[in-house]
Backbone as CSV, one residue per row, in Angstrom:
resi,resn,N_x,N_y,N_z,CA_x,CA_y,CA_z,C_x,C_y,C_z
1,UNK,0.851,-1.174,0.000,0.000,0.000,0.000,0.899,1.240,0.000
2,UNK,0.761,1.924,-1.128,1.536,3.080,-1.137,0.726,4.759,-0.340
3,UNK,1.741,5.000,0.378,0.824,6.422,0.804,1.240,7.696,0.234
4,UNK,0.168,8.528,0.439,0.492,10.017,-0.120,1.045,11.020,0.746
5,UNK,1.946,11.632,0.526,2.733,12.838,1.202,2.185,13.276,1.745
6,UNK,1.936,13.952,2.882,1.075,15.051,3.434,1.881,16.265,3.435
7,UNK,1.202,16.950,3.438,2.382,18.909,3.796,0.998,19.496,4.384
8,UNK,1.842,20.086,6.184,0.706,20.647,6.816,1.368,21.749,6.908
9,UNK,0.223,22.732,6.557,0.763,24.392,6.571,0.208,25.102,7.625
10,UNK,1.081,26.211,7.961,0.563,27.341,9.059,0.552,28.212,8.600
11,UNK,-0.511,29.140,8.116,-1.187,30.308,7.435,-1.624,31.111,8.109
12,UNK,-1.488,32.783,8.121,-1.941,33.866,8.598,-3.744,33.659,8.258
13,UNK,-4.139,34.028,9.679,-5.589,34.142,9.471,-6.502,34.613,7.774
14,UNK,-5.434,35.930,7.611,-5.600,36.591,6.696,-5.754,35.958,5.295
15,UNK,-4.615,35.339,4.909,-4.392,34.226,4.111,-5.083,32.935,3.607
16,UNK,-5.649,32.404,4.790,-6.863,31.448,4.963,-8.112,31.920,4.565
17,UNK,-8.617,33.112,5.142,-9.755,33.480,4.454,-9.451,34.158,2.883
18,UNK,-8.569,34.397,2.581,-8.589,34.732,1.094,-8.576,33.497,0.619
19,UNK,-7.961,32.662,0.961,-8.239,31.317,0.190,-9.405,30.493,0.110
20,UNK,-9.879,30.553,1.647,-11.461,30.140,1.490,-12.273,30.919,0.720
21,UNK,-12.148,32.387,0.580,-13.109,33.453,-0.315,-12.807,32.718,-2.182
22,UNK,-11.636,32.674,-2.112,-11.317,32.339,-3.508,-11.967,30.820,-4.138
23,UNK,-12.073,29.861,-3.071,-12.266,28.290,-2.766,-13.808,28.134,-3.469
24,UNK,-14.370,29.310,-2.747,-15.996,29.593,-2.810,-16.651,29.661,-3.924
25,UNK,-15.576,30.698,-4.380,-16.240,31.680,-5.225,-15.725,30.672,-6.501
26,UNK,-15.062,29.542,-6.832,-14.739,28.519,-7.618,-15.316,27.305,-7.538
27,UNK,-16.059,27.283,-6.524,-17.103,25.672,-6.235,-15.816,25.125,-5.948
28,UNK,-14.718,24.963,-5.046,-13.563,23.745,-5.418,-13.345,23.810,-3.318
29,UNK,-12.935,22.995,-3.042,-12.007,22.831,-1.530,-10.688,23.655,-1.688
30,UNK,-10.506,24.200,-0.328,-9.726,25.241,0.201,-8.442,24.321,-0.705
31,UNK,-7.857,22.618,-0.124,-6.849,22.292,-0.343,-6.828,21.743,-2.252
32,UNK,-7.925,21.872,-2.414,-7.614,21.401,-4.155,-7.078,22.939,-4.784
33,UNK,-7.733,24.270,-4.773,-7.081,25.232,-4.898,-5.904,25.755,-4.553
34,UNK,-5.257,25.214,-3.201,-3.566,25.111,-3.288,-3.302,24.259,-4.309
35,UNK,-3.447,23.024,-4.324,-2.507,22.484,-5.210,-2.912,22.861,-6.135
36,UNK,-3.857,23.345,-7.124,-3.686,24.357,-8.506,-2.521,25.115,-8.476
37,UNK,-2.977,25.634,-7.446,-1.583,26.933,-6.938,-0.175,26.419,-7.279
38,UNK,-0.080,25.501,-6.269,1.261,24.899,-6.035,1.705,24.176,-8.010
39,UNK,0.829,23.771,-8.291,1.145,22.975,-9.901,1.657,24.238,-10.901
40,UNK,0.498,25.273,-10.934,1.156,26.408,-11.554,2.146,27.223,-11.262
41,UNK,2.650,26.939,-10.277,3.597,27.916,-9.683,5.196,27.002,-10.201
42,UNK,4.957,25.356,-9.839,5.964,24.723,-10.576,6.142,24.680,-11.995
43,UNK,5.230,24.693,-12.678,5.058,24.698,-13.677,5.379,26.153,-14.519
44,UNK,5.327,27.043,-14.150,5.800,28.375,-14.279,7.379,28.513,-14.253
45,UNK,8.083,27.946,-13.010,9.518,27.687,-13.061,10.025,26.927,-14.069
46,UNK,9.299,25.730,-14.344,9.272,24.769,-14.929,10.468,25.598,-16.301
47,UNK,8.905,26.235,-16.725,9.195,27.169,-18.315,10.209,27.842,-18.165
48,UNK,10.433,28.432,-17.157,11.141,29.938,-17.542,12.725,29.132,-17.158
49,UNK,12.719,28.153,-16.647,14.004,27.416,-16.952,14.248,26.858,-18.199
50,UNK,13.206,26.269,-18.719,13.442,25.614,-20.337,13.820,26.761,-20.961
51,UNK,12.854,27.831,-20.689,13.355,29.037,-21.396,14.804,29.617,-21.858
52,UNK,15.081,29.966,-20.337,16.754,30.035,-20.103,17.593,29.274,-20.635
53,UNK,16.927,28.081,-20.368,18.332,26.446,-20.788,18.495,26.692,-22.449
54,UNK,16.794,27.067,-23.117,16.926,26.595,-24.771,17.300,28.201,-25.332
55,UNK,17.332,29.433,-24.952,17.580,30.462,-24.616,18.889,31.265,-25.223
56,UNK,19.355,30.450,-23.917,20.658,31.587,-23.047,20.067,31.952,-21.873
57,UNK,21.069,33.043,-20.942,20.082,34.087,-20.188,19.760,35.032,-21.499
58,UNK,18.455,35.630,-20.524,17.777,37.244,-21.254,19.395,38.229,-21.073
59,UNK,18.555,38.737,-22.169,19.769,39.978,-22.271,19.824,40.866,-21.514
60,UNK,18.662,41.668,-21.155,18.403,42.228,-20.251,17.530,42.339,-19.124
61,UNK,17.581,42.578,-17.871,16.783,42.470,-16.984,15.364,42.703,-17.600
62,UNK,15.057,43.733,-18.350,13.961,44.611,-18.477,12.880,43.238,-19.312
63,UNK,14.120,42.446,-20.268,13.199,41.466,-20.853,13.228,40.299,-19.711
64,UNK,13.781,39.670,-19.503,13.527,38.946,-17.803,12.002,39.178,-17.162
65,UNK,12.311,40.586,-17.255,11.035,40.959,-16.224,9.853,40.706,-17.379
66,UNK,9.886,41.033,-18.387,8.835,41.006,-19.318,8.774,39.355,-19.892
67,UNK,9.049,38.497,-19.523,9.165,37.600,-20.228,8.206,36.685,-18.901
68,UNK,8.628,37.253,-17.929,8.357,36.647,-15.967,7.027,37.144,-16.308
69,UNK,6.438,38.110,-16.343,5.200,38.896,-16.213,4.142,37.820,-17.075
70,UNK,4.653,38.412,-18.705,3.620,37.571,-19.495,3.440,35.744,-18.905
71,UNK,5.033,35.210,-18.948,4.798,33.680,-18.265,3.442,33.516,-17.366
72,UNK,3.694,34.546,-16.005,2.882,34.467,-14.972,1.408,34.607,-15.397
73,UNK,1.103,35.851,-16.480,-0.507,35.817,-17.335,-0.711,34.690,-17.692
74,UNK,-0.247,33.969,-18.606,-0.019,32.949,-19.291,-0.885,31.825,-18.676
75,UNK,0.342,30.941,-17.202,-0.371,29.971,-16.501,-1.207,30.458,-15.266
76,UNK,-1.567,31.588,-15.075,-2.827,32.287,-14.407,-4.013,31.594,-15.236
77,UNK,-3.453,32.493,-16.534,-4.828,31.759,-17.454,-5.463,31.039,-17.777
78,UNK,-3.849,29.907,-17.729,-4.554,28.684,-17.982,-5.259,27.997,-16.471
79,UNK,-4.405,28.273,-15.846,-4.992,27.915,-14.149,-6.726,28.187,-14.235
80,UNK,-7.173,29.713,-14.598,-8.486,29.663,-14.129,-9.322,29.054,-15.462
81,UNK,-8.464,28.729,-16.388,-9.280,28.312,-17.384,-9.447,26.462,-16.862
82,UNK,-8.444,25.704,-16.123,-8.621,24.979,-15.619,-9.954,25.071,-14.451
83,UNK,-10.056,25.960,-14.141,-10.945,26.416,-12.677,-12.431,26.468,-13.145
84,UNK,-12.784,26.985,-14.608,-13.568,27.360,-15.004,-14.541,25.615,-15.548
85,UNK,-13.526,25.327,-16.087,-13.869,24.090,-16.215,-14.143,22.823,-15.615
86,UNK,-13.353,23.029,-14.560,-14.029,22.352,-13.238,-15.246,22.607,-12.950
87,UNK,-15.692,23.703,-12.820,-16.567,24.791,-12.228,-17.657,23.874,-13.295
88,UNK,-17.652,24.244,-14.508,-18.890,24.304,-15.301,-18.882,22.423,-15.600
89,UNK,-18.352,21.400,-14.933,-18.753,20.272,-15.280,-19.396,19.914,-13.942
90,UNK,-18.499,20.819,-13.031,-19.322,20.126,-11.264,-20.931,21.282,-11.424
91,UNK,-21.147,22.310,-12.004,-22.445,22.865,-12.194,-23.580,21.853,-13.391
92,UNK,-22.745,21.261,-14.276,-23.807,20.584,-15.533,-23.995,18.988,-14.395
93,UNK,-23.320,18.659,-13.667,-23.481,17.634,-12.758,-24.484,17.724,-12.000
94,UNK,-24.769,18.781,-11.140,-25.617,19.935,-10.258,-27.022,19.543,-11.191
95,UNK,-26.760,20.221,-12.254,-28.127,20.327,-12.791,-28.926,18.929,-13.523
96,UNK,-27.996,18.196,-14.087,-28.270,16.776,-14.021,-28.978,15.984,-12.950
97,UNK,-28.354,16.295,-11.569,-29.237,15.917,-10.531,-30.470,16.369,-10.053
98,UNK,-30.586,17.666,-10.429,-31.959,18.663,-10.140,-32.747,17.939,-10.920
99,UNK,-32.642,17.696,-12.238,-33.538,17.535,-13.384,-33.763,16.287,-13.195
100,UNK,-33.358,15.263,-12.659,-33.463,13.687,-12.245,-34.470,13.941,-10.795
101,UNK,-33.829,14.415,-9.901,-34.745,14.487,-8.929,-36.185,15.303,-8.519
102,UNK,-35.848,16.450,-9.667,-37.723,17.140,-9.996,-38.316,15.573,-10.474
103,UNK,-37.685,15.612,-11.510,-38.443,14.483,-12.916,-39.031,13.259,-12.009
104,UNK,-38.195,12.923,-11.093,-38.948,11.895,-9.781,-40.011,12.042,-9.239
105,UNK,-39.773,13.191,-8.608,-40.308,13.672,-7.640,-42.113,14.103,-8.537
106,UNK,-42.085,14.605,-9.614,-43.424,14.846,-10.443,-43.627,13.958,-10.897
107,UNK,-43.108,12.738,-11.289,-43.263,11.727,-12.134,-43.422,12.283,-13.959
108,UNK,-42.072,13.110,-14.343,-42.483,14.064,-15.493,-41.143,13.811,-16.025
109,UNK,-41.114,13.489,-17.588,-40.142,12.722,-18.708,-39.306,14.284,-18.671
110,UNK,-38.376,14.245,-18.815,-37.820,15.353,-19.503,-37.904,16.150,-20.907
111,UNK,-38.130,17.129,-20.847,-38.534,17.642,-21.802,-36.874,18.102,-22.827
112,UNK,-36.930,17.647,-24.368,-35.281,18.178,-24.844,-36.726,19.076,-26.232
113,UNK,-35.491,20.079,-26.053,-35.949,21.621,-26.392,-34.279,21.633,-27.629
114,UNK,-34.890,21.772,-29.308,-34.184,21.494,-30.206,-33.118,22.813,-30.001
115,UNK,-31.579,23.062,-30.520,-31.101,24.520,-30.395,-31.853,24.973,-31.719
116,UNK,-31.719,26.349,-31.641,-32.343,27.242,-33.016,-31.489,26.719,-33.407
117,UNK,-31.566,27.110,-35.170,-30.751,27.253,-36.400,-31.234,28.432,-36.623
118,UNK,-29.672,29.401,-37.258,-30.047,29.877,-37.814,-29.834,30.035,-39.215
């Protein structure tokens, strides 16, 4: 039986509730939104080392910094585009169950409603 790592953290009050506010407001658990965190954040190093390695260094700080910035947009983006998508399969799940348990509960077929054409 193989076990999984644990990592127990000590967080400023402050910190915790931004993470629970953020947790919320994504339908996801406080600790699945760290490890998003934690994946993009490796994954961010990840690049900007391949970067460097297939590269050189940047020439100049100024592109460094501009190269760090966009990276960071980049897997933000993809992070909440990951988030979003979580979001909208645990909501079509949600509503799958509503529509099963009305449809019970009335004893009433589901009704499928064609999309327009236009």
């Amino acid at each position: 039986m193989s076990s999984i790592p644990t990592v127990h953290l000590s967080l400023p009050e402050s910190v915790y509730r931004e993470l629970r506010r953020e947790a919320e407001q994504l339908g996801i658990q406080i600790t699945d939104l760290i490890k998003v965190m934690i994946r993009e954040s490796l994954e961010r190093r990840k690049a900007q080392n391949n970067f460097r390695n297939n590269n050189g260094n940047a020439t100049t700080s100024t592109d460094k910094n501009l190269l760090e910035e966009i990276l960071g947009r980049l897997y933000y983006l993809e992070g909440m585009l990951t988030t979003l998508s979580e979001t909208v399969k645990f909501l079509s799940f949600k509503i799958e169950e509503l529509e099963a348990s009305s449809s019970e509960e009335l004893g009433l077929e589901p009704i499928v409603i064609p999309p327009k054409r236009e």
